[in-house]
């Protein structure tokens, strides 16, 4: 089968409580390993599909397993409940979430919580979310699949899909002016996919 991806949206690999952490304190992933942050990190569960497993893959491929071992020594609390993680972050029960779910981060920030997304100098990853389509080799109606995929990857299809999903298209000619700043790729950021 063949896989097509239409959208690539950025992830904040870390969220901070701005009452506890100044953004300039966290310029690199190495800064998260400072002893003062021990026990103050919430981590999305890396064993389930989603932002947690994407983070684990990013760390393994970009920062290496030694970094992951050092991060574990910081005694992060591993969680799955996105809302609870941000409640704790906003209340100051934790200083960091690695990685936050961007949509929840945006909701809390817009509600006035003292939270902010941070992208360290090493960069972050791009996610595909619901924009991935697979076409099987022996599809019952291969021409129908081609028509659908061609439309989904067209400017019109990408505009409809990305607007409905809240993602920025991988196509450069698809408008995204309706997206929040958190959902738009920054040309000055290093992204991995």
mmCIF file with all atom_site columns, C-alpha atoms in Angstrom:
data_model
loop_
_atom_site.group_PDB
_atom_site.id
_atom_site.type_symbol
_atom_site.label_atom_id
_atom_site.label_alt_id
_atom_site.label_comp_id
_atom_site.label_asym_id
_atom_site.label_entity_id
_atom_site.label_seq_id
_atom_site.pdbx_PDB_ins_code
_atom_site.Cartn_x
_atom_site.Cartn_y
_atom_site.Cartn_z
_atom_site.occupancy
_atom_site.B_iso_or_equiv
_atom_site.pdbx_formal_charge
_atom_site.auth_seq_id
_atom_site.auth_comp_id
_atom_site.auth_asym_id
_atom_site.auth_atom_id
_atom_site.pdbx_PDB_model_num
ATOM 1   C CA . UNK A 1 1   ? 0.000   0.000  0.000  1.00 0.00 ? 1   UNK A CA 1
ATOM 2   C CA . UNK A 1 2   ? 0.969   3.639  -0.394 1.00 0.00 ? 2   UNK A CA 1
ATOM 3   C CA . UNK A 1 3   ? 0.729   6.368  2.243  1.00 0.00 ? 3   UNK A CA 1
ATOM 4   C CA . UNK A 1 4   ? 0.054   10.057 1.536  1.00 0.00 ? 4   UNK A CA 1
ATOM 5   C CA . UNK A 1 5   ? 0.287   12.891 4.072  1.00 0.00 ? 5   UNK A CA 1
ATOM 6   C CA . UNK A 1 6   ? -1.449  16.203 3.584  1.00 0.00 ? 6   UNK A CA 1
ATOM 7   C CA . UNK A 1 7   ? -0.769  18.218 6.745  1.00 0.00 ? 7   UNK A CA 1
ATOM 8   C CA . UNK A 1 8   ? 2.290   18.775 8.899  1.00 0.00 ? 8   UNK A CA 1
ATOM 9   C CA . UNK A 1 9   ? 1.635   20.585 12.130 1.00 0.00 ? 9   UNK A CA 1
ATOM 10  C CA . UNK A 1 10  ? 4.204   21.664 14.709 1.00 0.00 ? 10  UNK A CA 1
ATOM 11  C CA . UNK A 1 11  ? 4.329   20.429 18.267 1.00 0.00 ? 11  UNK A CA 1
ATOM 12  C CA . UNK A 1 12  ? 5.562   22.300 21.265 1.00 0.00 ? 12  UNK A CA 1
ATOM 13  C CA . UNK A 1 13  ? 7.826   19.690 22.799 1.00 0.00 ? 13  UNK A CA 1
ATOM 14  C CA . UNK A 1 14  ? 7.519   21.316 26.201 1.00 0.00 ? 14  UNK A CA 1
ATOM 15  C CA . UNK A 1 15  ? 5.155   23.562 28.150 1.00 0.00 ? 15  UNK A CA 1
ATOM 16  C CA . UNK A 1 16  ? 6.193   25.599 31.159 1.00 0.00 ? 16  UNK A CA 1
ATOM 17  C CA . UNK A 1 17  ? 4.477   27.308 34.049 1.00 0.00 ? 17  UNK A CA 1
ATOM 18  C CA . UNK A 1 18  ? 5.655   30.892 33.538 1.00 0.00 ? 18  UNK A CA 1
ATOM 19  C CA . UNK A 1 19  ? 5.320   31.602 37.271 1.00 0.00 ? 19  UNK A CA 1
ATOM 20  C CA . UNK A 1 20  ? 7.952   28.941 37.993 1.00 0.00 ? 20  UNK A CA 1
ATOM 21  C CA . UNK A 1 21  ? 10.133  28.937 34.883 1.00 0.00 ? 21  UNK A CA 1
ATOM 22  C CA . UNK A 1 22  ? 11.404  31.860 32.848 1.00 0.00 ? 22  UNK A CA 1
ATOM 23  C CA . UNK A 1 23  ? 11.458  31.019 29.118 1.00 0.00 ? 23  UNK A CA 1
ATOM 24  C CA . UNK A 1 24  ? 15.127  32.047 28.886 1.00 0.00 ? 24  UNK A CA 1
ATOM 25  C CA . UNK A 1 25  ? 15.976  29.325 31.436 1.00 0.00 ? 25  UNK A CA 1
ATOM 26  C CA . UNK A 1 26  ? 15.054  26.677 28.881 1.00 0.00 ? 26  UNK A CA 1
ATOM 27  C CA . UNK A 1 27  ? 16.948  27.246 25.650 1.00 0.00 ? 27  UNK A CA 1
ATOM 28  C CA . UNK A 1 28  ? 18.130  23.669 25.184 1.00 0.00 ? 28  UNK A CA 1
ATOM 29  C CA . UNK A 1 29  ? 16.870  20.210 26.084 1.00 0.00 ? 29  UNK A CA 1
ATOM 30  C CA . UNK A 1 30  ? 19.924  19.978 28.340 1.00 0.00 ? 30  UNK A CA 1
ATOM 31  C CA . UNK A 1 31  ? 18.471  22.743 30.535 1.00 0.00 ? 31  UNK A CA 1
ATOM 32  C CA . UNK A 1 32  ? 15.645  20.402 31.555 1.00 0.00 ? 32  UNK A CA 1
ATOM 33  C CA . UNK A 1 33  ? 18.263  18.180 33.236 1.00 0.00 ? 33  UNK A CA 1
ATOM 34  C CA . UNK A 1 34  ? 19.229  20.832 35.808 1.00 0.00 ? 34  UNK A CA 1
ATOM 35  C CA . UNK A 1 35  ? 18.863  19.396 39.349 1.00 0.00 ? 35  UNK A CA 1
ATOM 36  C CA . UNK A 1 36  ? 16.373  22.118 40.351 1.00 0.00 ? 36  UNK A CA 1
ATOM 37  C CA . UNK A 1 37  ? 13.789  20.618 37.967 1.00 0.00 ? 37  UNK A CA 1
ATOM 38  C CA . UNK A 1 38  ? 13.952  17.128 39.479 1.00 0.00 ? 38  UNK A CA 1
ATOM 39  C CA . UNK A 1 39  ? 10.446  15.954 40.388 1.00 0.00 ? 39  UNK A CA 1
ATOM 40  C CA . UNK A 1 40  ? 8.830   18.952 38.658 1.00 0.00 ? 40  UNK A CA 1
ATOM 41  C CA . UNK A 1 41  ? 8.216   17.398 35.234 1.00 0.00 ? 41  UNK A CA 1
ATOM 42  C CA . UNK A 1 42  ? 5.035   15.808 33.899 1.00 0.00 ? 42  UNK A CA 1
ATOM 43  C CA . UNK A 1 43  ? 5.533   13.490 30.934 1.00 0.00 ? 43  UNK A CA 1
ATOM 44  C CA . UNK A 1 44  ? 2.984   12.237 28.449 1.00 0.00 ? 44  UNK A CA 1
ATOM 45  C CA . UNK A 1 45  ? 2.915   8.446  28.445 1.00 0.00 ? 45  UNK A CA 1
ATOM 46  C CA . UNK A 1 46  ? 5.379   7.336  25.748 1.00 0.00 ? 46  UNK A CA 1
ATOM 47  C CA . UNK A 1 47  ? 3.900   3.828  25.553 1.00 0.00 ? 47  UNK A CA 1
ATOM 48  C CA . UNK A 1 48  ? 0.690   4.853  23.787 1.00 0.00 ? 48  UNK A CA 1
ATOM 49  C CA . UNK A 1 49  ? 0.223   6.246  20.294 1.00 0.00 ? 49  UNK A CA 1
ATOM 50  C CA . UNK A 1 50  ? 0.123   10.014 20.114 1.00 0.00 ? 50  UNK A CA 1
ATOM 51  C CA . UNK A 1 51  ? 2.159   12.898 21.428 1.00 0.00 ? 51  UNK A CA 1
ATOM 52  C CA . UNK A 1 52  ? 3.959   10.770 24.044 1.00 0.00 ? 52  UNK A CA 1
ATOM 53  C CA . UNK A 1 53  ? 5.208   8.156  21.572 1.00 0.00 ? 53  UNK A CA 1
ATOM 54  C CA . UNK A 1 54  ? 6.153   10.900 19.088 1.00 0.00 ? 54  UNK A CA 1
ATOM 55  C CA . UNK A 1 55  ? 8.205   12.541 21.826 1.00 0.00 ? 55  UNK A CA 1
ATOM 56  C CA . UNK A 1 56  ? 9.963   9.267  22.657 1.00 0.00 ? 56  UNK A CA 1
ATOM 57  C CA . UNK A 1 57  ? 10.837  8.738  18.985 1.00 0.00 ? 57  UNK A CA 1
ATOM 58  C CA . UNK A 1 58  ? 12.111  12.320 18.674 1.00 0.00 ? 58  UNK A CA 1
ATOM 59  C CA . UNK A 1 59  ? 14.285  11.989 21.773 1.00 0.00 ? 59  UNK A CA 1
ATOM 60  C CA . UNK A 1 60  ? 15.676  8.620  20.678 1.00 0.00 ? 60  UNK A CA 1
ATOM 61  C CA . UNK A 1 61  ? 16.486  9.803  17.145 1.00 0.00 ? 61  UNK A CA 1
ATOM 62  C CA . UNK A 1 62  ? 17.620  13.377 17.790 1.00 0.00 ? 62  UNK A CA 1
ATOM 63  C CA . UNK A 1 63  ? 18.851  13.569 21.383 1.00 0.00 ? 63  UNK A CA 1
ATOM 64  C CA . UNK A 1 64  ? 19.764  9.921  21.941 1.00 0.00 ? 64  UNK A CA 1
ATOM 65  C CA . UNK A 1 65  ? 19.057  7.295  24.553 1.00 0.00 ? 65  UNK A CA 1
ATOM 66  C CA . UNK A 1 66  ? 21.559  8.780  26.996 1.00 0.00 ? 66  UNK A CA 1
ATOM 67  C CA . UNK A 1 67  ? 19.410  11.907 27.127 1.00 0.00 ? 67  UNK A CA 1
ATOM 68  C CA . UNK A 1 68  ? 16.293  9.822  27.725 1.00 0.00 ? 68  UNK A CA 1
ATOM 69  C CA . UNK A 1 69  ? 18.040  7.994  30.585 1.00 0.00 ? 69  UNK A CA 1
ATOM 70  C CA . UNK A 1 70  ? 19.095  11.341 32.098 1.00 0.00 ? 70  UNK A CA 1
ATOM 71  C CA . UNK A 1 71  ? 15.540  12.662 31.766 1.00 0.00 ? 71  UNK A CA 1
ATOM 72  C CA . UNK A 1 72  ? 14.170  9.612  33.588 1.00 0.00 ? 72  UNK A CA 1
ATOM 73  C CA . UNK A 1 73  ? 16.567  10.421 36.467 1.00 0.00 ? 73  UNK A CA 1
ATOM 74  C CA . UNK A 1 74  ? 14.659  13.709 36.809 1.00 0.00 ? 74  UNK A CA 1
ATOM 75  C CA . UNK A 1 75  ? 11.764  11.568 38.096 1.00 0.00 ? 75  UNK A CA 1
ATOM 76  C CA . UNK A 1 76  ? 9.008   12.757 35.749 1.00 0.00 ? 76  UNK A CA 1
ATOM 77  C CA . UNK A 1 77  ? 5.418   11.839 36.569 1.00 0.00 ? 77  UNK A CA 1
ATOM 78  C CA . UNK A 1 78  ? 4.082   9.873  33.580 1.00 0.00 ? 78  UNK A CA 1
ATOM 79  C CA . UNK A 1 79  ? 0.438   10.647 32.825 1.00 0.00 ? 79  UNK A CA 1
ATOM 80  C CA . UNK A 1 80  ? -2.229  10.208 30.160 1.00 0.00 ? 80  UNK A CA 1
ATOM 81  C CA . UNK A 1 81  ? -4.888  12.712 31.256 1.00 0.00 ? 81  UNK A CA 1
ATOM 82  C CA . UNK A 1 82  ? -4.193  15.904 29.276 1.00 0.00 ? 82  UNK A CA 1
ATOM 83  C CA . UNK A 1 83  ? -6.581  18.080 31.249 1.00 0.00 ? 83  UNK A CA 1
ATOM 84  C CA . UNK A 1 84  ? -5.168  16.975 34.597 1.00 0.00 ? 84  UNK A CA 1
ATOM 85  C CA . UNK A 1 85  ? -1.611  17.600 33.400 1.00 0.00 ? 85  UNK A CA 1
ATOM 86  C CA . UNK A 1 86  ? -2.457  21.178 32.484 1.00 0.00 ? 86  UNK A CA 1
ATOM 87  C CA . UNK A 1 87  ? -4.445  21.714 35.680 1.00 0.00 ? 87  UNK A CA 1
ATOM 88  C CA . UNK A 1 88  ? -1.343  20.699 37.629 1.00 0.00 ? 88  UNK A CA 1
ATOM 89  C CA . UNK A 1 89  ? 0.921   22.838 35.449 1.00 0.00 ? 89  UNK A CA 1
ATOM 90  C CA . UNK A 1 90  ? -1.324  25.895 35.778 1.00 0.00 ? 90  UNK A CA 1
ATOM 91  C CA . UNK A 1 91  ? -1.601  25.419 39.562 1.00 0.00 ? 91  UNK A CA 1
ATOM 92  C CA . UNK A 1 92  ? 2.178   25.162 39.963 1.00 0.00 ? 92  UNK A CA 1
ATOM 93  C CA . UNK A 1 93  ? 2.201   21.502 41.021 1.00 0.00 ? 93  UNK A CA 1
ATOM 94  C CA . UNK A 1 94  ? 4.664   20.986 38.159 1.00 0.00 ? 94  UNK A CA 1
ATOM 95  C CA . UNK A 1 95  ? 6.981   23.269 36.217 1.00 0.00 ? 95  UNK A CA 1
ATOM 96  C CA . UNK A 1 96  ? 6.968   21.390 32.878 1.00 0.00 ? 96  UNK A CA 1
ATOM 97  C CA . UNK A 1 97  ? 4.982   19.095 30.644 1.00 0.00 ? 97  UNK A CA 1
ATOM 98  C CA . UNK A 1 98  ? 6.973   17.128 28.076 1.00 0.00 ? 98  UNK A CA 1
ATOM 99  C CA . UNK A 1 99  ? 5.425   17.023 25.566 1.00 0.00 ? 99  UNK A CA 1
ATOM 100 C CA . UNK A 1 100 ? 2.153   18.899 25.918 1.00 0.00 ? 100 UNK A CA 1
ATOM 101 C CA . UNK A 1 101 ? -0.797  18.401 23.636 1.00 0.00 ? 101 UNK A CA 1
ATOM 102 C CA . UNK A 1 102 ? -0.718  21.675 21.667 1.00 0.00 ? 102 UNK A CA 1
ATOM 103 C CA . UNK A 1 103 ? -4.508  22.035 21.510 1.00 0.00 ? 103 UNK A CA 1
ATOM 104 C CA . UNK A 1 104 ? -4.822  21.847 25.316 1.00 0.00 ? 104 UNK A CA 1
ATOM 105 C CA . UNK A 1 105 ? -1.865  24.221 25.767 1.00 0.00 ? 105 UNK A CA 1
ATOM 106 C CA . UNK A 1 106 ? -3.580  26.762 23.510 1.00 0.00 ? 106 UNK A CA 1
ATOM 107 C CA . UNK A 1 107 ? -6.883  26.423 25.410 1.00 0.00 ? 107 UNK A CA 1
ATOM 108 C CA . UNK A 1 108 ? -5.249  26.998 28.798 1.00 0.00 ? 108 UNK A CA 1
ATOM 109 C CA . UNK A 1 109 ? -3.075  29.868 27.547 1.00 0.00 ? 109 UNK A CA 1
ATOM 110 C CA . UNK A 1 110 ? -6.054  31.614 25.947 1.00 0.00 ? 110 UNK A CA 1
ATOM 111 C CA . UNK A 1 111 ? -7.983  31.205 29.230 1.00 0.00 ? 111 UNK A CA 1
ATOM 112 C CA . UNK A 1 112 ? -5.226  33.138 31.027 1.00 0.00 ? 112 UNK A CA 1
ATOM 113 C CA . UNK A 1 113 ? -3.347  30.294 32.713 1.00 0.00 ? 113 UNK A CA 1
ATOM 114 C CA . UNK A 1 114 ? 0.379   30.966 33.317 1.00 0.00 ? 114 UNK A CA 1
ATOM 115 C CA . UNK A 1 115 ? 1.482   28.449 30.681 1.00 0.00 ? 115 UNK A CA 1
ATOM 116 C CA . UNK A 1 116 ? 3.575   28.760 27.562 1.00 0.00 ? 116 UNK A CA 1
ATOM 117 C CA . UNK A 1 117 ? 4.951   26.439 24.914 1.00 0.00 ? 117 UNK A CA 1
ATOM 118 C CA . UNK A 1 118 ? 8.726   26.297 24.449 1.00 0.00 ? 118 UNK A CA 1
ATOM 119 C CA . UNK A 1 119 ? 10.765  24.928 21.554 1.00 0.00 ? 119 UNK A CA 1
ATOM 120 C CA . UNK A 1 120 ? 14.411  24.353 22.539 1.00 0.00 ? 120 UNK A CA 1
ATOM 121 C CA . UNK A 1 121 ? 17.177  25.207 20.058 1.00 0.00 ? 121 UNK A CA 1
ATOM 122 C CA . UNK A 1 122 ? 17.480  21.552 19.015 1.00 0.00 ? 122 UNK A CA 1
ATOM 123 C CA . UNK A 1 123 ? 14.005  21.794 17.484 1.00 0.00 ? 123 UNK A CA 1
ATOM 124 C CA . UNK A 1 124 ? 10.822  19.751 17.550 1.00 0.00 ? 124 UNK A CA 1
ATOM 125 C CA . UNK A 1 125 ? 8.896   17.353 15.345 1.00 0.00 ? 125 UNK A CA 1
ATOM 126 C CA . UNK A 1 126 ? 6.060   17.691 12.895 1.00 0.00 ? 126 UNK A CA 1
ATOM 127 C CA . UNK A 1 127 ? 2.980   15.510 13.256 1.00 0.00 ? 127 UNK A CA 1
ATOM 128 C CA . UNK A 1 128 ? 0.544   14.338 10.606 1.00 0.00 ? 128 UNK A CA 1
ATOM 129 C CA . UNK A 1 129 ? -2.503  13.729 12.791 1.00 0.00 ? 129 UNK A CA 1
ATOM 130 C CA . UNK A 1 130 ? -5.550  12.747 10.761 1.00 0.00 ? 130 UNK A CA 1
ATOM 131 C CA . UNK A 1 131 ? -4.075  13.815 7.437  1.00 0.00 ? 131 UNK A CA 1
ATOM 132 C CA . UNK A 1 132 ? -2.533  10.456 6.519  1.00 0.00 ? 132 UNK A CA 1
ATOM 133 C CA . UNK A 1 133 ? -4.295  8.371  3.876  1.00 0.00 ? 133 UNK A CA 1
ATOM 134 C CA . UNK A 1 134 ? -3.332  4.823  2.910  1.00 0.00 ? 134 UNK A CA 1
ATOM 135 C CA . UNK A 1 135 ? -4.206  3.261  -0.413 1.00 0.00 ? 135 UNK A CA 1
ATOM 136 C CA . UNK A 1 136 ? -4.042  -0.514 -0.582 1.00 0.00 ? 136 UNK A CA 1
ATOM 137 C CA . UNK A 1 137 ? -2.320  -2.183 -3.509 1.00 0.00 ? 137 UNK A CA 1
ATOM 138 C CA . UNK A 1 138 ? -5.289  -4.373 -4.401 1.00 0.00 ? 138 UNK A CA 1
ATOM 139 C CA . UNK A 1 139 ? -8.128  -1.993 -3.597 1.00 0.00 ? 139 UNK A CA 1
ATOM 140 C CA . UNK A 1 140 ? -11.610 -3.002 -4.738 1.00 0.00 ? 140 UNK A CA 1
ATOM 141 C CA . UNK A 1 141 ? -11.954 0.244  -6.713 1.00 0.00 ? 141 UNK A CA 1
ATOM 142 C CA . UNK A 1 142 ? -8.425  1.570  -7.382 1.00 0.00 ? 142 UNK A CA 1
ATOM 143 C CA . UNK A 1 143 ? -9.588  4.394  -9.642 1.00 0.00 ? 143 UNK A CA 1
ATOM 144 C CA . UNK A 1 144 ? -12.000 5.675  -6.985 1.00 0.00 ? 144 UNK A CA 1
ATOM 145 C CA . UNK A 1 145 ? -9.139  5.686  -4.479 1.00 0.00 ? 145 UNK A CA 1
ATOM 146 C CA . UNK A 1 146 ? -6.993  7.695  -6.910 1.00 0.00 ? 146 UNK A CA 1
ATOM 147 C CA . UNK A 1 147 ? -9.762  10.248 -7.408 1.00 0.00 ? 147 UNK A CA 1
ATOM 148 C CA . UNK A 1 148 ? -10.214 10.648 -3.643 1.00 0.00 ? 148 UNK A CA 1
ATOM 149 C CA . UNK A 1 149 ? -6.483  10.951 -2.918 1.00 0.00 ? 149 UNK A CA 1
ATOM 150 C CA . UNK A 1 150 ? -5.981  13.415 -5.785 1.00 0.00 ? 150 UNK A CA 1
ATOM 151 C CA . UNK A 1 151 ? -8.780  15.591 -4.403 1.00 0.00 ? 151 UNK A CA 1
ATOM 152 C CA . UNK A 1 152 ? -7.549  15.315 -0.782 1.00 0.00 ? 152 UNK A CA 1
ATOM 153 C CA . UNK A 1 153 ? -4.079  16.456 -1.867 1.00 0.00 ? 153 UNK A CA 1
ATOM 154 C CA . UNK A 1 154 ? -5.374  19.257 -4.123 1.00 0.00 ? 154 UNK A CA 1
ATOM 155 C CA . UNK A 1 155 ? -5.443  22.855 -2.928 1.00 0.00 ? 155 UNK A CA 1
ATOM 156 C CA . UNK A 1 156 ? -9.226  22.695 -2.528 1.00 0.00 ? 156 UNK A CA 1
ATOM 157 C CA . UNK A 1 157 ? -9.127  19.371 -0.667 1.00 0.00 ? 157 UNK A CA 1
ATOM 158 C CA . UNK A 1 158 ? -6.313  20.509 1.617  1.00 0.00 ? 158 UNK A CA 1
ATOM 159 C CA . UNK A 1 159 ? -8.137  23.760 2.385  1.00 0.00 ? 159 UNK A CA 1
ATOM 160 C CA . UNK A 1 160 ? -11.283 21.864 3.412  1.00 0.00 ? 160 UNK A CA 1
ATOM 161 C CA . UNK A 1 161 ? -9.458  19.129 5.351  1.00 0.00 ? 161 UNK A CA 1
ATOM 162 C CA . UNK A 1 162 ? -7.021  21.409 7.160  1.00 0.00 ? 162 UNK A CA 1
ATOM 163 C CA . UNK A 1 163 ? -9.659  23.960 8.086  1.00 0.00 ? 163 UNK A CA 1
ATOM 164 C CA . UNK A 1 164 ? -11.883 21.184 9.495  1.00 0.00 ? 164 UNK A CA 1
ATOM 165 C CA . UNK A 1 165 ? -9.008  19.557 11.410 1.00 0.00 ? 165 UNK A CA 1
ATOM 166 C CA . UNK A 1 166 ? -7.272  22.770 12.509 1.00 0.00 ? 166 UNK A CA 1
ATOM 167 C CA . UNK A 1 167 ? -3.928  21.947 10.864 1.00 0.00 ? 167 UNK A CA 1
ATOM 168 C CA . UNK A 1 168 ? -1.576  23.705 8.500  1.00 0.00 ? 168 UNK A CA 1
ATOM 169 C CA . UNK A 1 169 ? -1.276  21.975 5.135  1.00 0.00 ? 169 UNK A CA 1
ATOM 170 C CA . UNK A 1 170 ? 2.025   20.627 3.883  1.00 0.00 ? 170 UNK A CA 1
ATOM 171 C CA . UNK A 1 171 ? 1.180   22.538 0.682  1.00 0.00 ? 171 UNK A CA 1
ATOM 172 C CA . UNK A 1 172 ? 2.571   26.053 0.660  1.00 0.00 ? 172 UNK A CA 1
ATOM 173 C CA . UNK A 1 173 ? -0.337  27.469 -1.394 1.00 0.00 ? 173 UNK A CA 1
ATOM 174 C CA . UNK A 1 174 ? -3.069  26.558 1.110  1.00 0.00 ? 174 UNK A CA 1
ATOM 175 C CA . UNK A 1 175 ? -4.120  29.476 3.341  1.00 0.00 ? 175 UNK A CA 1
ATOM 176 C CA . UNK A 1 176 ? -3.738  29.151 7.108  1.00 0.00 ? 176 UNK A CA 1
ATOM 177 C CA . UNK A 1 177 ? -4.471  32.687 8.326  1.00 0.00 ? 177 UNK A CA 1
ATOM 178 C CA . UNK A 1 178 ? -7.347  31.364 10.464 1.00 0.00 ? 178 UNK A CA 1
ATOM 179 C CA . UNK A 1 179 ? -5.031  29.166 12.583 1.00 0.00 ? 179 UNK A CA 1
ATOM 180 C CA . UNK A 1 180 ? -3.745  30.138 16.033 1.00 0.00 ? 180 UNK A CA 1
ATOM 181 C CA . UNK A 1 181 ? -0.031  30.967 16.202 1.00 0.00 ? 181 UNK A CA 1
ATOM 182 C CA . UNK A 1 182 ? 0.579   27.669 18.040 1.00 0.00 ? 182 UNK A CA 1
ATOM 183 C CA . UNK A 1 183 ? -0.592  25.692 15.010 1.00 0.00 ? 183 UNK A CA 1
ATOM 184 C CA . UNK A 1 184 ? 1.592   27.435 12.383 1.00 0.00 ? 184 UNK A CA 1
ATOM 185 C CA . UNK A 1 185 ? 5.079   26.245 11.453 1.00 0.00 ? 185 UNK A CA 1
ATOM 186 C CA . UNK A 1 186 ? 7.785   28.810 12.180 1.00 0.00 ? 186 UNK A CA 1
ATOM 187 C CA . UNK A 1 187 ? 10.371  29.197 9.394  1.00 0.00 ? 187 UNK A CA 1
ATOM 188 C CA . UNK A 1 188 ? 13.097  29.788 12.018 1.00 0.00 ? 188 UNK A CA 1
ATOM 189 C CA . UNK A 1 189 ? 12.489  26.506 13.854 1.00 0.00 ? 189 UNK A CA 1
ATOM 190 C CA . UNK A 1 190 ? 14.226  23.218 13.105 1.00 0.00 ? 190 UNK A CA 1
ATOM 191 C CA . UNK A 1 191 ? 11.600  20.528 12.496 1.00 0.00 ? 191 UNK A CA 1
ATOM 192 C CA . UNK A 1 192 ? 11.918  16.761 12.233 1.00 0.00 ? 192 UNK A CA 1
ATOM 193 C CA . UNK A 1 193 ? 9.405   14.468 10.621 1.00 0.00 ? 193 UNK A CA 1
#
